[in-house]
Amino acid sequence: QQQVKQSPQSLIVQKGGISIINCAYENTAFDYFPWYQQFPGKGPALLIAIRPDVSEKKEGRFTISFNKSAKQFSLHIMDSQPGDSATYFCAASHTGTASKLTFGTGTRLQVTL
Amino acid sequence: KAGVTQTPRYLIKTRGQQVTLSCSPISGHRSVSWYQQTPGQGLQFLFEYFSETQRNKGNFPGRFSGRQFSNSRSEMNVSTLELGDSALYLCASSAGTVNSPLHFGNGTRLTVT
């Protein structure tokens, strides 16, 4: 019940295209859903996060869509750039254990010219 | 502000030995969490320390332990190393409140031979 399932495992998108990564969770106690970006040799860096009281959150080219009834959330990267090529992780936690994130398995994004 | 600093960056140890990893959080952050990252299991939560007390714990054996000092710096210890302990160990700090995000360091790459 603690799993967060992430898809696809890898993604190739042309420059300027939209990258979409999906996650699904099982634990209904989860109430915090961040997305992290990781470059080789670096630790994960927080991109954007959402709580269940909103269905969408946008920060620049990055948008999280959240569907509470379906227990799904997704990351959209608009106007994808080669510099966005990285591994993306969705995660979830609940208020009582905010630092105890359950991570998805990651999506390796490659943005081609 | 300086980010989360982890030392050393790389370690090679022999099976059966023990190892200590160090983490200096962002100034002012009172919470330090540790994660293990492997290709097979992904990112997994080890434990969290807040104000020198372990606040949350993941599902790792007792060979994995940690502590936090009064200046919020943290150490993680792994005893009786096994080959399967080879991983990237990530430290993350946060203010420790409900909405405070995790900021990760670049990790310590541990190889057990």
Coordinates of C-alpha atoms in Angstrom, one line a residue:
Chain A
Q1 CA 0.0 0.0 0.0
Q2 CA 3.0 2.2 0.2
Q3 CA 3.9 2.0 -3.5
V4 CA 4.0 4.8 -6.0
K5 CA 3.9 3.5 -9.6
Q6 CA 5.6 5.7 -12.2
S7 CA 5.5 5.5 -16.0
P8 CA 7.0 5.5 -18.5
Q9 CA 10.4 4.2 -17.6
S10 CA 12.0 6.3 -20.3
L11 CA 10.8 9.0 -22.7
I12 CA 12.2 10.6 -25.8
V13 CA 10.7 14.0 -26.7
Q14 CA 11.7 16.5 -29.4
K15 CA 12.8 19.9 -28.5
G16 CA 9.7 22.1 -28.1
G17 CA 7.4 19.1 -27.4
I18 CA 5.5 18.2 -24.3
S19 CA 6.8 15.6 -21.9
I20 CA 4.3 13.8 -19.8
I21 CA 5.1 11.5 -16.8
N22 CA 2.4 9.7 -14.8
C23 CA 2.3 8.4 -11.3
A24 CA -0.3 6.5 -9.3
Y25 CA -0.4 5.9 -5.6
E26 CA -2.3 3.5 -3.3
N27 CA -2.1 5.0 0.2
T28 CA -5.0 7.4 0.6
A29 CA -3.2 8.9 3.6
F30 CA -0.7 10.5 1.2
D31 CA -1.3 14.3 1.0
Y32 CA 2.0 15.7 -0.4
F33 CA 3.2 15.0 -3.9
P34 CA 6.5 16.4 -5.0
W35 CA 8.4 15.9 -8.2
Y36 CA 12.2 15.8 -8.3
Q37 CA 14.7 16.1 -11.1
Q38 CA 18.0 14.4 -10.9
F39 CA 21.0 14.9 -13.2
P40 CA 23.9 12.3 -13.3
G41 CA 26.2 12.7 -10.4
K42 CA 23.8 15.0 -8.5
G43 CA 21.2 14.6 -5.9
P44 CA 17.5 15.0 -6.6
A45 CA 16.3 18.6 -6.8
L46 CA 12.7 19.6 -6.0
L47 CA 10.9 20.8 -9.1
I48 CA 7.3 21.4 -8.0
A49 CA 4.9 19.9 -5.5
I50 CA 1.2 19.7 -5.0
R51 CA -1.3 18.9 -2.2
P52 CA -4.7 17.3 -2.8
D53 CA -6.7 20.4 -2.2
V54 CA -5.9 21.6 -5.8
S55 CA -6.2 19.8 -9.1
E56 CA -3.4 21.6 -10.9
K57 CA -0.3 23.6 -10.1
K58 CA 1.9 25.4 -12.6
E59 CA 5.4 26.8 -12.2
G60 CA 7.0 28.1 -15.4
R61 CA 7.1 25.3 -17.9
F62 CA 6.2 22.6 -15.3
T63 CA 2.7 21.7 -14.4
I64 CA 1.4 19.0 -12.0
S65 CA -2.1 17.7 -12.6
F66 CA -3.7 15.8 -9.7
N67 CA -6.7 13.5 -9.7
K68 CA -7.6 12.6 -6.2
S69 CA -10.5 10.1 -7.1
A70 CA -8.2 8.2 -9.4
K71 CA -5.2 8.5 -7.1
Q72 CA -3.1 9.7 -10.0
F73 CA -0.9 12.7 -10.6
S74 CA 1.2 13.7 -13.6
L75 CA 4.0 16.1 -14.6
H76 CA 3.8 18.0 -17.8
I77 CA 6.9 19.7 -19.1
M78 CA 5.9 22.2 -21.8
D79 CA 8.3 23.4 -24.5
S80 CA 10.8 20.7 -23.5
Q81 CA 14.4 21.7 -23.9
P82 CA 17.7 19.6 -24.1
G83 CA 18.6 20.9 -20.7
D84 CA 15.5 19.1 -19.3
S85 CA 17.2 15.8 -20.1
A86 CA 17.4 14.1 -16.7
T87 CA 15.7 11.5 -14.6
Y88 CA 12.4 12.6 -13.0
F89 CA 10.9 11.1 -9.8
C90 CA 7.5 11.5 -8.4
A91 CA 7.1 11.0 -4.7
A92 CA 4.4 11.0 -2.0
S93 CA 4.2 11.4 1.8
H94 CA 1.7 12.3 4.4
T95 CA 1.7 15.1 6.9
G96 CA 2.8 13.1 9.9
T97 CA 5.9 11.9 8.1
A98 CA 6.7 14.7 5.6
S99 CA 10.3 13.7 5.3
K100 CA 9.5 10.1 4.7
L101 CA 9.0 10.2 0.9
T102 CA 7.9 7.2 -1.1
F103 CA 9.4 7.6 -4.5
G104 CA 8.4 6.3 -7.9
T105 CA 10.9 4.3 -9.9
G106 CA 11.9 7.2 -12.1
T107 CA 11.6 8.3 -15.7
R108 CA 14.6 9.0 -17.8
L109 CA 13.8 11.9 -20.1
Q110 CA 15.8 12.6 -23.2
V111 CA 15.0 15.8 -25.2
T112 CA 16.4 15.7 -28.7
L113 CA 17.2 18.6 -31.0
Chain B
K1 CA 23.1 29.7 1.4
A2 CA 25.3 26.7 1.1
G3 CA 23.5 23.5 0.1
V4 CA 23.6 20.1 1.8
T5 CA 27.1 18.8 2.0
Q6 CA 28.0 15.2 2.1
T7 CA 31.4 13.7 2.7
P8 CA 33.1 11.7 1.4
R9 CA 31.9 11.6 -2.2
Y10 CA 33.2 8.1 -2.8
L11 CA 34.0 5.2 -0.6
I12 CA 35.3 1.7 -1.2
K13 CA 35.0 -0.8 1.6
T14 CA 35.3 -4.5 2.0
R15 CA 32.5 -6.8 3.0
G16 CA 32.3 -7.1 6.8
Q17 CA 33.7 -3.6 7.5
Q18 CA 31.8 -0.7 8.8
V19 CA 31.4 2.8 7.4
T20 CA 30.4 6.3 8.5
L21 CA 29.0 8.9 6.2
S22 CA 28.6 12.5 7.1
C23 CA 26.1 15.2 6.2
S24 CA 26.0 18.9 6.9
P25 CA 22.5 20.3 6.4
I26 CA 21.5 23.7 5.1
S27 CA 22.0 26.4 7.8
G28 CA 18.9 26.6 9.9
H29 CA 17.5 23.3 8.9
R30 CA 16.8 21.0 11.9
S31 CA 15.7 17.9 10.0
V32 CA 18.1 15.5 8.3
S33 CA 16.9 12.5 6.4
W34 CA 18.9 9.7 4.8
Y35 CA 18.0 7.8 1.6
Q36 CA 19.5 4.9 -0.2
Q37 CA 19.5 4.9 -4.0
T38 CA 20.2 1.8 -6.1
P39 CA 19.3 0.8 -9.7
G40 CA 17.2 -2.1 -8.5
Q41 CA 15.3 -0.6 -5.5
G42 CA 15.3 3.0 -6.4
L43 CA 15.2 5.7 -3.7
Q44 CA 14.4 4.3 -0.3
F45 CA 14.0 6.1 3.0
L46 CA 16.3 5.1 5.8
F47 CA 15.6 7.4 8.7
E48 CA 15.0 11.0 9.7
Y49 CA 16.5 12.9 12.6
F50 CA 15.0 16.1 14.1
S51 CA 16.6 18.0 16.9
E52 CA 19.0 15.1 17.7
T53 CA 16.1 12.5 17.9
Q54 CA 15.1 9.9 15.4
R55 CA 11.7 10.9 14.2
N56 CA 11.0 8.4 11.5
K57 CA 12.5 5.1 10.4
G58 CA 12.3 3.1 7.2
N59 CA 12.5 -0.7 6.7
F60 CA 16.2 -1.3 6.9
P61 CA 18.0 -3.7 9.2
G62 CA 19.6 -2.6 12.4
R63 CA 23.0 -2.5 10.7
F64 CA 22.0 0.9 9.5
S65 CA 22.0 3.5 12.2
G66 CA 22.4 7.3 12.4
R67 CA 22.7 10.2 14.8
Q68 CA 22.4 13.9 14.8
F69 CA 24.5 16.4 16.7
S70 CA 23.4 19.6 18.4
N71 CA 24.5 21.6 15.3
S72 CA 22.1 19.5 13.2
R73 CA 25.0 17.7 11.4
S74 CA 24.3 14.0 11.0
E75 CA 26.2 10.8 10.5
M76 CA 25.0 7.5 9.2
N77 CA 26.7 4.3 10.1
V78 CA 26.5 0.9 8.3
S79 CA 28.1 -2.0 10.2
T80 CA 29.0 -5.5 8.8
L81 CA 28.8 -4.3 5.2
E82 CA 27.3 -6.6 2.6
L83 CA 27.8 -6.4 -1.2
G84 CA 24.1 -5.3 -1.4
D85 CA 24.9 -2.2 0.5
S86 CA 26.7 -0.7 -2.5
A87 CA 24.6 2.3 -3.3
L88 CA 24.4 6.1 -3.5
Y89 CA 23.5 7.4 0.0
L90 CA 21.7 10.7 -0.1
C91 CA 21.2 13.1 2.8
A92 CA 18.4 15.6 2.7
S93 CA 17.7 18.5 5.0
S94 CA 14.6 20.5 5.7
A95 CA 13.2 23.0 8.2
G96 CA 11.3 20.0 9.6
T97 CA 7.8 21.6 9.5
V98 CA 4.8 20.3 7.7
N99 CA 5.2 22.2 4.4
S100 CA 9.0 22.4 4.3
P101 CA 10.6 20.7 1.2
L102 CA 13.5 18.3 1.3
H103 CA 16.8 19.6 -0.2
F104 CA 19.2 16.8 -1.2
G105 CA 22.9 16.6 -1.2
N106 CA 24.9 15.0 -4.0
G107 CA 25.4 11.8 -2.1
T108 CA 28.1 9.5 -1.1
R109 CA 28.8 6.6 -3.5
L110 CA 29.6 3.5 -1.5
T111 CA 31.1 0.5 -3.2
V112 CA 31.4 -2.7 -1.1
T113 CA 33.8 -5.3 -2.6

